[in-house]
Short mmCIF file of C-alpha atoms in Angstrom, two decimals:
data_model
loop_
_atom_site.label_atom_id
_atom_site.label_comp_id
_atom_site.label_asym_id
_atom_site.label_seq_id
_atom_site.Cartn_x
_atom_site.Cartn_y
_atom_site.Cartn_z
CA UNK A 6 -3.32 -20.61 -15.77
CA UNK A 7 -5.01 -18.02 -13.52
CA UNK A 8 -5.10 -14.05 -14.91
CA UNK A 9 -4.21 -11.66 -11.90
CA UNK A 10 -6.62 -9.05 -11.49
CA UNK A 11 -5.72 -5.88 -9.04
CA UNK A 12 -8.39 -5.54 -5.89
CA UNK A 13 -10.14 -3.18 -5.13
CA UNK A 14 -7.98 -1.02 -2.86
CA UNK A 15 -4.83 -1.35 -5.48
CA UNK A 16 -7.04 -0.18 -8.16
CA UNK A 17 -8.29 2.82 -5.44
CA UNK A 18 -4.60 3.72 -4.65
CA UNK A 19 -3.29 3.84 -7.79
CA UNK A 20 -5.67 5.70 -9.43
CA UNK A 21 -3.78 8.83 -9.06
CA UNK A 22 -0.87 7.79 -10.68
CA UNK A 23 -1.69 5.30 -13.04
CA UNK A 24 -4.13 8.22 -14.87
CA UNK A 25 -1.51 11.68 -14.12
CA UNK A 26 -1.70 14.85 -14.84
CA UNK A 27 -1.99 14.54 -18.89
CA UNK A 28 -4.95 12.39 -18.58
CA UNK A 29 -6.59 15.34 -16.58
CA UNK A 30 -5.32 17.89 -18.71
CA UNK A 31 -8.50 16.41 -21.48
CA UNK A 32 -11.33 16.37 -18.86
CA UNK A 33 -12.24 19.29 -18.59
CA UNK A 34 -10.37 19.36 -14.47
CA UNK A 35 -7.42 21.24 -15.11
CA UNK A 36 -9.41 24.78 -16.52
CA UNK A 37 -10.74 25.90 -13.19
CA UNK A 38 -7.65 26.09 -10.79
CA UNK A 39 -7.13 29.06 -9.57
CA UNK A 40 -3.52 30.63 -9.25
CA UNK A 41 -2.62 29.40 -5.47
CA UNK A 42 -4.75 26.30 -5.60
CA UNK A 43 -1.69 24.98 -8.45
CA UNK A 44 1.07 25.76 -5.66
CA UNK A 45 -0.72 23.42 -2.64
CA UNK A 46 2.11 20.24 -2.60
CA UNK A 47 0.07 17.21 -1.06
CA UNK A 48 -3.02 18.22 -0.63
CA UNK A 49 -4.68 15.36 -0.65
CA UNK A 50 -3.08 13.69 3.62
CA UNK A 51 -6.56 12.50 4.73
CA UNK A 52 -7.72 10.54 2.09
CA UNK A 53 -11.40 10.96 0.25
CA UNK A 54 -14.54 9.85 0.60
CA UNK A 55 -18.16 9.56 -0.19
CA UNK A 56 -21.54 9.14 1.99
CA UNK A 57 -25.11 9.18 1.99
CA UNK A 58 -25.74 7.45 -0.61
CA UNK A 59 -29.41 8.10 -2.55
CA UNK A 60 -30.96 6.47 -5.83
CA UNK A 61 -29.84 10.05 -7.56
CA UNK A 62 -26.46 10.99 -6.33
CA UNK A 63 -24.05 10.90 -2.72
CA UNK A 64 -21.75 13.57 -0.99
CA UNK A 65 -18.39 13.32 -1.75
CA UNK A 66 -15.50 14.62 1.11
CA UNK A 67 -11.87 16.03 0.81
CA UNK A 68 -10.04 17.98 3.24
CA UNK A 69 -7.32 19.98 1.43
CA UNK A 70 -4.24 19.76 4.57
CA UNK A 71 -0.53 19.16 3.71
CA UNK A 72 0.33 19.24 7.38
CA UNK A 73 -2.38 17.65 8.88
CA UNK A 74 -0.93 17.73 11.98
CA UNK A 75 -0.70 21.41 12.33
CA UNK A 76 -1.18 22.68 15.79
CA UNK A 77 -3.71 26.12 14.55
CA UNK A 78 -5.76 22.85 12.95
CA UNK A 79 -5.73 23.98 9.70
CA UNK A 80 -3.89 21.64 8.12
CA UNK A 81 -0.65 23.70 6.98
CA UNK A 82 -3.30 25.65 4.50
CA UNK A 83 -3.16 29.00 3.25
CA UNK A 84 -6.23 32.05 4.80
CA UNK A 85 -7.50 31.75 1.30
CA UNK A 86 -10.25 30.02 -0.79
CA UNK A 87 -9.40 27.24 -3.19
CA UNK A 88 -11.89 25.64 -5.88
CA UNK A 89 -11.30 22.44 -6.04
CA UNK A 90 -12.58 20.33 -8.76
CA UNK A 91 -14.13 17.12 -8.81
CA UNK A 92 -15.50 14.11 -11.61
CA UNK A 93 -17.13 11.31 -10.92
CA UNK A 94 -17.44 8.75 -13.62
CA UNK A 95 -18.85 5.28 -15.00
CA UNK A 96 -15.24 3.59 -14.95
CA UNK A 97 -12.17 3.88 -13.28
CA UNK A 98 -10.14 4.91 -15.64
CA UNK A 99 -12.64 8.74 -16.68
CA UNK A 100 -13.43 8.02 -20.10
CA UNK A 101 -16.90 7.95 -19.30
CA UNK A 102 -17.83 11.35 -17.12
CA UNK A 103 -21.22 11.10 -16.56
CA UNK A 104 -21.27 14.35 -13.41
CA UNK A 105 -18.33 17.36 -11.95
CA UNK A 106 -18.02 20.37 -10.63
CA UNK A 107 -16.03 22.35 -8.29
CA UNK A 108 -16.35 24.07 -4.71
CA UNK A 109 -14.50 26.91 -3.09
CA UNK A 110 -12.48 25.50 -0.03
CA UNK A 111 -12.67 27.54 2.86
CA UNK A 112 -9.78 28.18 5.33
CA UNK A 113 -13.45 28.48 7.52
CA UNK A 114 -14.97 25.18 7.14
CA UNK A 115 -10.88 24.25 6.94
CA UNK A 116 -11.19 24.19 3.60
CA UNK A 117 -13.33 20.79 3.49
CA UNK A 118 -14.76 20.01 0.80
CA UNK A 119 -18.93 18.15 0.15
CA UNK A 120 -19.80 17.97 -2.86
CA UNK A 121 -23.37 16.63 -2.48
CA UNK A 122 -24.03 15.35 -6.24
CA UNK A 123 -26.63 14.10 -7.71
CA UNK A 124 -27.79 13.07 -11.42
CA UNK A 125 -26.89 9.24 -11.17
CA UNK A 126 -28.01 6.23 -12.34
CA UNK A 127 -29.32 4.39 -8.85
CA UNK A 128 -28.13 1.50 -8.58
CA UNK A 129 -24.47 1.52 -9.80
CA UNK A 130 -21.03 1.74 -9.39
CA UNK A 131 -19.27 5.33 -10.01
CA UNK A 132 -15.91 6.37 -9.17
CA UNK A 133 -15.07 9.92 -8.01
CA UNK A 134 -11.83 12.35 -8.13
CA UNK A 135 -10.46 15.84 -6.57
CA UNK A 136 -7.71 17.83 -7.99
CA UNK A 137 -6.98 21.27 -6.34
CA UNK A 138 -4.44 22.95 -8.78
CA UNK A 139 -2.25 21.25 -10.17
CA UNK A 140 -2.23 18.17 -7.90
CA UNK A 141 -4.99 15.32 -8.23
CA UNK A 142 -6.18 12.77 -5.50
CA UNK A 143 -6.79 9.16 -4.83
CA UNK A 144 -9.71 7.15 -7.19
CA UNK A 145 -12.54 6.48 -4.83
CA UNK A 146 -15.21 4.22 -5.18
CA UNK A 147 -18.90 5.07 -4.84
CA UNK A 148 -22.55 3.30 -5.03
CA UNK A 149 -26.05 4.95 -5.56
CA UNK A 150 -29.73 2.91 -3.67
CA UNK A 151 -31.76 1.46 -5.46
CA UNK A 152 -34.09 3.37 -7.34
CA UNK A 153 -36.57 4.06 -4.72
CA UNK A 154 -39.55 0.42 -5.04
CA UNK A 155 -37.21 -1.21 -7.25
CA UNK A 156 -36.85 -5.44 -5.27
CA UNK A 157 -32.86 -5.22 -5.09
CA UNK A 158 -31.96 -9.11 -4.63
CA UNK A 159 -28.84 -8.24 -2.48
CA UNK A 160 -27.76 -5.50 -0.14
CA UNK A 161 -24.03 -6.25 1.97
CA UNK A 162 -22.85 -4.07 4.14
CA UNK A 163 -20.45 -4.19 6.83
CA UNK A 164 -20.90 -2.09 10.15
CA UNK A 165 -18.05 -1.02 13.48
CA UNK A 166 -16.67 1.31 15.40
CA UNK A 167 -14.33 2.19 18.15
CA UNK A 168 -11.12 3.59 16.40
CA UNK A 169 -8.63 3.87 19.45
CA UNK A 170 -5.90 5.42 16.69
CA UNK A 171 -3.08 4.78 19.71
CA UNK A 172 -4.30 1.59 21.20
CA UNK A 173 -4.10 -0.61 18.04
CA UNK A 174 -3.26 -0.83 14.76
CA UNK A 175 -6.50 -0.76 11.66
CA UNK A 176 -5.64 -3.69 10.18
CA UNK A 177 -9.60 -4.66 10.17
CA UNK A 178 -9.37 -2.18 7.69
CA UNK A 179 -7.52 -3.03 5.32
CA UNK A 180 -9.69 -6.15 5.77
CA UNK A 181 -12.34 -4.76 4.91
CA UNK A 182 -11.17 -2.54 1.65
CA UNK A 183 -10.73 -6.26 0.19
CA UNK A 184 -15.07 -6.65 0.63
CA UNK A 185 -17.16 -6.31 -2.02
CA UNK A 186 -19.86 -4.10 0.23
CA UNK A 187 -22.64 -1.38 -1.03
CA UNK A 188 -22.27 0.63 1.94
CA UNK A 189 -20.49 0.35 5.35
CA UNK A 190 -22.06 2.20 9.06
CA UNK A 191 -20.18 3.51 11.51
CA UNK A 192 -22.07 3.66 15.03
CA UNK A 193 -19.43 6.23 17.39
CA UNK A 194 -15.67 7.06 18.73
CA UNK A 195 -13.60 7.77 15.98
CA UNK A 196 -12.41 9.93 17.43
CA UNK A 197 -11.39 9.53 21.33
CA UNK A 198 -10.52 13.60 22.66
CA UNK A 199 -8.17 11.71 25.53
CA UNK A 200 -4.02 12.19 25.57
CA UNK A 201 -1.76 10.46 26.69
CA UNK A 202 1.20 8.00 25.29
CA UNK A 203 1.17 4.71 23.02
CA UNK A 204 2.97 1.89 23.57
CA UNK A 205 3.14 0.96 19.65
CA UNK A 206 4.54 4.35 18.98
CA UNK A 207 0.51 6.07 17.94
CA UNK A 208 0.05 8.88 20.59
CA UNK A 209 -2.36 11.39 20.37
CA UNK A 210 -1.18 14.44 18.63
CA UNK A 211 -2.08 17.10 20.11
CA UNK A 212 -0.59 15.55 23.26
CA UNK A 213 -3.34 16.85 25.58
CA UNK A 214 -7.61 16.29 25.66
CA UNK A 215 -8.59 17.42 23.19
CA UNK A 216 -11.77 21.10 23.96
CA UNK A 217 -11.42 23.71 21.34
CA UNK A 218 -11.31 23.77 17.73
CA UNK A 219 -7.89 23.48 16.71
CA UNK A 220 -7.22 20.18 18.38
CA UNK A 221 -10.14 19.05 17.43
CA UNK A 222 -9.08 19.12 14.04
CA UNK A 223 -6.05 17.89 14.53
CA UNK A 224 -6.90 14.93 16.46
CA UNK A 225 -9.69 14.16 12.97
CA UNK A 226 -6.99 15.06 11.19
CA UNK A 227 -4.48 12.20 13.12
CA UNK A 228 -7.04 9.78 12.87
CA UNK A 229 -6.93 10.64 8.92
CA UNK A 230 -3.60 9.89 7.83
CA UNK A 231 -4.02 6.06 8.59
CA UNK A 232 -3.86 3.79 5.68
CA UNK A 233 -5.59 1.88 6.12
CA UNK A 234 -8.62 3.65 7.02
CA UNK A 235 -8.26 5.28 3.74
CA UNK A 236 -7.90 2.65 1.71
CA UNK A 237 -11.41 1.75 3.56
CA UNK A 238 -13.45 5.00 2.35
CA UNK A 239 -12.09 5.22 -0.80
CA UNK A 240 -13.60 2.04 -1.85
CA UNK A 241 -17.03 2.29 -0.57
CA UNK A 242 -20.11 5.07 0.42
CA UNK A 243 -19.73 5.49 4.52
CA UNK A 244 -22.83 6.49 6.63
CA UNK A 245 -21.60 7.99 10.03
CA UNK A 246 -23.07 8.75 13.67
CA UNK A 247 -20.71 9.69 16.15
CA UNK A 248 -21.05 8.08 19.64
CA UNK A 249 -19.80 9.88 22.64
CA UNK A 250 -15.95 10.54 22.66
CA UNK A 251 -15.96 12.13 19.44
CA UNK A 252 -17.14 15.42 21.78
CA UNK A 253 -15.99 13.63 25.70
CA UNK A 254 -16.03 10.73 26.90
CA UNK A 255 -20.29 10.10 28.48
CA UNK A 256 -21.82 12.90 27.71
CA UNK A 257 -25.66 13.36 28.16
CA UNK A 258 -27.39 16.17 26.42
CA UNK A 259 -25.66 19.30 28.01
CA UNK A 260 -24.30 17.03 30.59
CA UNK A 261 -20.62 16.71 30.23
CA UNK A 262 -18.84 13.93 32.15
CA UNK A 263 -18.47 14.96 36.26
CA UNK A 264 -14.78 15.62 36.16
CA UNK A 265 -13.47 19.41 38.04
CA UNK A 266 -12.96 20.47 33.83
CA UNK A 267 -14.32 24.42 32.93
CA UNK A 268 -16.75 22.44 30.83
CA UNK A 269 -18.64 21.23 33.76
CA UNK A 270 -20.81 24.63 33.43
CA UNK A 271 -23.41 23.78 30.81
CA UNK A 272 -22.46 26.75 28.48
CA UNK A 273 -19.08 25.90 28.04
CA UNK A 274 -20.07 22.51 27.86
CA UNK A 275 -22.47 23.66 25.39
CA UNK A 276 -19.61 25.43 23.26
CA UNK A 277 -16.76 21.99 23.45
CA UNK A 278 -19.71 20.19 21.88
CA UNK A 279 -19.95 23.09 18.90
CA UNK A 280 -16.41 23.92 17.86
CA UNK A 281 -16.50 19.82 18.09
CA UNK A 282 -19.31 19.07 15.87
CA UNK A 283 -18.61 21.76 13.89
CA UNK A 284 -14.11 19.49 12.95
CA UNK A 285 -17.06 16.78 12.98
CA UNK A 286 -18.75 17.54 10.35
CA UNK A 287 -15.32 18.98 8.73
CA UNK A 288 -14.57 15.64 8.17
CA UNK A 289 -16.83 13.08 7.29
CA UNK A 290 -18.56 12.98 4.31
CA UNK A 291 -21.90 14.52 5.36
CA UNK A 292 -24.40 16.29 3.76
CA UNK A 293 -25.46 20.22 4.03
CA UNK A 294 -28.82 19.00 5.89
CA UNK A 295 -25.94 17.58 8.91
CA UNK A 296 -24.25 21.30 8.92
CA UNK A 297 -23.96 22.09 13.01
CA UNK A 298 -25.97 24.77 14.30
CA UNK A 299 -23.60 25.99 17.11
CA UNK A 300 -23.69 23.06 19.92
CA UNK A 301 -26.90 21.14 17.12
CA UNK A 302 -26.91 19.18 14.83
CA UNK A 303 -29.36 16.36 13.32
CA UNK A 304 -27.16 13.64 13.04
CA UNK A 305 -30.87 11.45 12.44
CA UNK A 306 -31.53 10.41 9.10
CA UNK A 307 -32.83 7.31 7.32
CA UNK A 308 -31.55 5.71 4.41
CA UNK A 309 -33.10 2.95 2.18
CA UNK A 310 -32.25 0.61 -0.07
CA UNK A 311 -35.00 -0.46 -2.89
CA UNK A 312 -37.60 -2.10 -0.74
CA UNK A 313 -34.67 -4.52 0.79
CA UNK A 314 -33.84 -2.71 4.00
CA UNK A 315 -34.72 0.74 5.93
CA UNK A 316 -31.51 2.09 8.10
CA UNK A 317 -32.45 4.00 10.68
CA UNK A 318 -28.98 6.40 11.72
CA UNK A 319 -29.63 6.82 15.57
CA UNK A 320 -28.44 9.97 17.89
CA UNK A 321 -28.00 8.31 21.19
CA UNK A 322 -26.39 11.03 22.46
CA UNK A 323 -27.55 14.59 22.39
CA UNK A 324 -31.08 14.39 23.30
CA UNK A 325 -30.44 11.76 26.11
CA UNK A 326 -30.79 13.00 30.05
CA UNK A 327 -28.40 12.50 32.53
CA UNK A 328 -27.27 8.83 32.95
CA UNK A 329 -25.66 9.39 35.99
CA UNK A 330 -29.04 9.49 38.53
CA UNK A 331 -29.95 7.39 41.25
CA UNK A 332 -30.88 4.17 40.87
CA UNK A 333 -35.43 4.61 41.90
CA UNK A 334 -34.87 6.97 38.96
CA UNK A 335 -34.43 4.96 36.01
CA UNK A 336 -37.42 3.90 35.14
CA UNK A 337 -39.16 7.31 35.44
CA UNK A 338 -41.76 6.52 32.18
CA UNK A 339 -40.48 10.76 31.23
CA UNK A 340 -36.79 9.55 30.63
CA UNK A 341 -35.47 9.42 26.85
CA UNK A 342 -32.11 8.28 25.54
CA UNK A 343 -33.23 10.13 22.61
CA UNK A 344 -35.79 13.04 22.62
CA UNK A 345 -38.99 13.00 22.48
CA UNK A 346 -38.20 14.10 18.84
CA UNK A 347 -36.36 11.66 17.72
CA UNK A 348 -38.65 8.58 19.12
CA UNK A 349 -41.49 10.18 17.25
CA UNK A 350 -39.58 10.41 14.18
CA UNK A 351 -38.24 6.88 14.85
CA UNK A 352 -41.64 5.44 15.49
CA UNK A 353 -43.43 7.03 13.12
CA UNK A 354 -40.84 5.47 10.33
CA UNK A 355 -41.32 2.47 11.31
CA UNK A 356 -45.11 2.68 11.32
CA UNK A 357 -45.31 3.69 7.57
CA UNK A 358 -42.36 0.99 6.41
CA UNK A 359 -42.18 -0.88 3.34
CA UNK A 360 -39.28 -2.76 3.58
CA UNK A 361 -37.84 -6.06 4.09
CA UNK A 362 -35.63 -5.33 7.01
CA UNK A 363 -35.43 -2.55 8.67
CA UNK A 364 -32.35 -0.96 11.17
CA UNK A 365 -31.91 0.14 13.74
CA UNK A 366 -27.50 1.70 13.66
CA UNK A 367 -27.05 3.44 16.49
CA UNK A 368 -24.09 2.81 19.71
CA UNK A 369 -25.12 1.41 22.82
CA UNK A 370 -25.41 -1.57 24.44
CA UNK A 371 -29.83 -2.11 23.67
CA UNK A 372 -31.15 -4.99 24.33
CA UNK A 373 -31.02 -6.11 28.59
CA UNK A 374 -27.34 -6.88 30.09
CA UNK A 375 -27.83 -7.55 34.15
CA UNK A 376 -23.41 -8.34 35.00
CA UNK A 377 -24.63 -10.34 38.13
CA UNK A 378 -24.88 -14.20 38.94
CA UNK A 379 -27.94 -14.48 41.12
CA UNK A 380 -30.49 -12.67 41.63
CA UNK A 381 -29.24 -9.25 42.17
CA UNK A 382 -28.98 -7.64 38.86
CA UNK A 383 -27.01 -5.10 37.91
CA UNK A 384 -26.67 -2.52 34.20
CA UNK A 385 -24.20 -0.80 32.52
CA UNK A 386 -25.46 3.28 33.04
CA UNK A 387 -24.23 3.66 29.18
CA UNK A 388 -26.56 1.76 27.90
CA UNK A 389 -30.55 1.64 27.24
CA UNK A 390 -30.81 -0.25 29.99
CA UNK A 391 -30.79 2.77 32.15
CA UNK A 392 -33.76 4.12 29.69
CA UNK A 393 -36.27 1.19 30.50
CA UNK A 394 -39.99 2.59 29.34
CA UNK A 395 -38.48 4.15 26.42
CA UNK A 396 -36.75 1.85 24.92
CA UNK A 397 -40.29 -0.47 25.77
CA UNK A 398 -41.66 1.58 23.75
CA UNK A 399 -39.23 1.34 21.17
CA UNK A 400 -39.32 -2.31 21.39
CA UNK A 401 -42.78 -3.04 20.89
CA UNK A 402 -42.99 -0.99 17.99
CA UNK A 403 -40.26 -3.14 15.88
CA UNK A 404 -42.77 -6.69 17.45
CA UNK A 405 -45.26 -4.42 14.48
CA UNK A 406 -42.57 -4.45 12.80
CA UNK A 407 -41.09 -6.96 9.25
CA UNK A 408 -37.86 -7.82 10.19
CA UNK A 409 -36.00 -6.08 12.99
CA UNK A 410 -31.84 -5.18 13.14
CA UNK A 411 -30.87 -3.51 16.02
CA UNK A 412 -27.17 -3.01 14.82
CA UNK A 413 -24.38 -1.42 18.38
CA UNK A 414 -21.45 0.05 18.76
CA UNK A 415 -20.02 1.55 21.02
CA UNK A 416 -18.86 -2.09 24.03
CA UNK A 417 -15.63 -3.26 21.94
CA UNK A 418 -17.21 -6.40 21.80
CA UNK A 419 -19.15 -9.41 19.13
CA UNK A 420 -22.91 -9.83 20.90
CA UNK A 421 -25.77 -11.68 19.22
CA UNK A 422 -28.63 -11.28 21.18
CA UNK A 423 -32.33 -11.95 20.40
CA UNK A 424 -34.43 -9.09 21.49
CA UNK A 425 -37.55 -11.04 23.43
CA UNK A 426 -40.72 -8.92 24.15
CA UNK A 427 -40.09 -9.17 28.06
CA UNK A 428 -36.32 -9.52 28.79
CA UNK A 429 -37.34 -10.22 32.15
CA UNK A 430 -38.68 -13.96 30.63
CA UNK A 431 -36.97 -16.60 28.14
CA UNK A 432 -39.68 -17.42 26.85
CA UNK A 433 -41.74 -14.64 25.59
CA UNK A 434 -41.93 -14.39 21.80
CA UNK A 435 -38.63 -13.10 19.96
CA UNK A 436 -39.23 -10.17 18.34
CA UNK A 437 -36.00 -9.19 16.78
CA UNK A 438 -31.99 -9.06 16.44
CA UNK A 439 -29.37 -6.91 17.94
CA UNK A 440 -25.92 -7.39 16.44
CA UNK A 441 -23.18 -5.58 18.71
CA UNK A 442 -19.73 -5.49 16.69
CA UNK A 443 -16.53 -5.38 18.81
CA UNK A 444 -13.72 -2.64 17.90
CA UNK A 445 -12.12 -1.61 15.23
CA UNK A 446 -8.63 -0.71 17.90
CA UNK A 447 -10.28 0.62 21.18
CA UNK A 448 -8.88 -1.85 24.34
CA UNK A 449 -5.98 -2.34 22.19
CA UNK A 450 -5.33 -7.10 21.34
CA UNK A 451 -8.40 -7.80 23.30
CA UNK A 452 -9.07 -12.20 23.71
CA UNK A 453 -11.66 -14.44 22.91
CA UNK A 454 -13.36 -13.73 25.68
CA UNK A 455 -12.84 -12.38 29.46
CA UNK A 456 -14.14 -14.13 33.18
CA UNK A 457 -16.99 -12.58 32.92
CA UNK A 458 -18.76 -14.18 29.77
CA UNK A 459 -19.68 -16.50 31.35
CA UNK A 460 -22.32 -14.91 34.05
CA UNK A 461 -23.63 -12.87 30.90
CA UNK A 462 -24.39 -15.61 29.00
CA UNK A 463 -25.87 -17.24 32.03
CA UNK A 464 -28.25 -13.63 33.32
CA UNK A 465 -28.71 -13.50 30.25
CA UNK A 466 -30.33 -16.71 28.11
CA UNK A 467 -31.17 -13.72 25.15
CA UNK A 468 -27.23 -13.23 24.53
CA UNK A 469 -26.51 -15.92 22.17
CA UNK A 470 -23.45 -15.03 21.37
CA UNK A 471 -19.92 -12.78 23.16
CA UNK A 472 -16.53 -12.66 22.03
CA UNK A 473 -13.87 -9.69 22.33
CA UNK A 474 -11.32 -10.05 19.56
CA UNK A 475 -11.24 -6.74 16.89
CA UNK A 476 -12.94 -6.38 14.15
CA UNK A 477 -16.27 -5.66 12.45
CA UNK A 478 -19.58 -7.57 10.91
CA UNK A 479 -20.36 -7.81 7.80
CA UNK A 480 -23.68 -8.47 6.94
CA UNK A 481 -25.10 -9.71 3.83
CA UNK A 482 -28.80 -9.53 2.91
CA UNK A 483 -31.48 -11.11 0.14
CA UNK A 484 -34.73 -11.51 0.46
CA UNK A 485 -35.28 -14.03 1.98
CA UNK A 486 -32.17 -14.08 5.26
CA UNK A 487 -30.52 -12.27 6.89
CA UNK A 488 -26.05 -13.40 7.44
CA UNK A 489 -23.85 -11.79 9.71
CA UNK A 490 -20.40 -12.69 10.08
CA UNK A 491 -18.28 -11.38 13.50
CA UNK A 492 -14.95 -10.97 11.60
CA UNK A 493 -12.06 -10.55 14.18
CA UNK A 494 -8.28 -10.17 13.26
CA UNK A 495 -5.96 -11.76 16.63
CA UNK A 496 -4.04 -8.92 17.33
CA UNK A 497 -3.79 -5.19 15.97
CA UNK A 498 -0.87 -4.25 18.25
CA UNK A 499 1.28 -5.98 15.13
CA UNK A 500 1.48 -5.62 11.33
CA UNK A 501 -0.22 -8.79 9.35
CA UNK A 502 -2.64 -10.66 10.41
CA UNK A 503 -5.28 -11.92 8.80
CA UNK A 504 -8.91 -11.66 9.37
CA UNK A 505 -11.71 -14.79 10.37
CA UNK A 506 -15.15 -15.21 10.64
CA UNK A 507 -15.40 -15.86 14.24
CA UNK A 508 -19.38 -16.46 14.32
CA UNK A 509 -21.87 -16.53 11.46
CA UNK A 510 -25.39 -16.37 12.76
CA UNK A 511 -28.40 -16.11 10.23
CA UNK A 512 -31.83 -14.27 10.14
CA UNK A 513 -34.71 -15.20 8.88
CA UNK A 514 -37.56 -13.17 7.04
CA UNK A 515 -40.59 -13.52 8.88
CA UNK A 516 -38.36 -16.12 11.69
CA UNK A 517 -37.25 -13.92 14.51
CA UNK A 518 -34.74 -15.27 16.05
CA UNK A 519 -30.30 -16.28 15.27
CA UNK A 520 -29.72 -19.25 13.95
CA UNK A 521 -26.07 -20.14 14.29
CA UNK A 522 -23.56 -21.80 11.85
#
């Protein structure tokens, strides 16, 4: 006879109801609640999250928003400061409280909360919750990173990207929340800025393209009302970076997408970018070091998990040169997608890394990808192919690094590719691996492959796999091998499909290159 044990998602989402306000009354959380906060009902409709784990702590996030879709972007909150209490415990019933405190949620930051918790034990699982007045949040689960110099035997994480809300349901997150993971890496396009309708009843709010702070707050709030996205956030710490749609499609540095909008003026675009970044920070489990300064934000950073893996989170938008250039300028050795400062930071980190696995978590396709059959070449201008000199510099450094793996989003398809010392020569040495994850929902249901994929596989022999269903990539790292499972669902336009492993690839320690199966 088998005993039934609730899964993590059931535990976390039922946590506040199971614990009840009475349990909090003896915990110390009730003592600091303000009288004004007690009148706010159902403020935790956007869920909770944790992120950027360190050996001694994590950042905890929530935002008070009883009316998440309010047009003014303030989520139905009054213009007052609200004390929000938080607790961290070693168990999901909160009988062993290890840290607690109070943050002041203010209107200027859309009543968002970022609590940077420290003093925790390394490599440990914790549970957390918030309270505002009489209202208690759901319970989240998080985990700290291993101690510096520790040698963990295993690290498991998933990466995902591109979750267009009108295009499909977040079924993949429903399954991800059931996994046993140490981290989720989100690689960009958390929201989409466009207007328009939805064939499945998930039309964007507001209905127009978002341009100002209120619009970005409302759109982010809409996305975060999704129950499956909330469950995945509550189940694991996340490490997030943005791509283009968090601001505007195909933006590059101070350059807006070519169109007839007022932000063709770089000064106007920088103002739009500043408001997009402010709203993004307000809705993500990011540390104060990532708080934007007007139109600038330092999103590139490194997370370290003992001596097993270093994760370098990159920004391929904010510092890139214009991608709309004549073909003869593409090979300019000065062209950059990273910017000089970020490139130096990355190269320095890689040269000093002692980790077994070295990850570049970034947004756009890194490996060479020729779309045209025959002698003529054609490449995407929204990829590293449009910045080949800088890619070569990074690739050459990867050749001197232990087990480099680039993880990528953006293209709404799964790819697995060997990174070659010379992409023009299939027989050149393999120096690393690129794993590209499909979208959560962008592009709708998708398909196994499309008509042009056979050409891509023929023209790019370093590309070993292409698939266009929806899902995420689950990764299990040990000291001997990295196993990547491309997890897919059959469709995203109706609820309920199961998830399966469309393909599995292994990378062996010290042996660059993909092994299928």
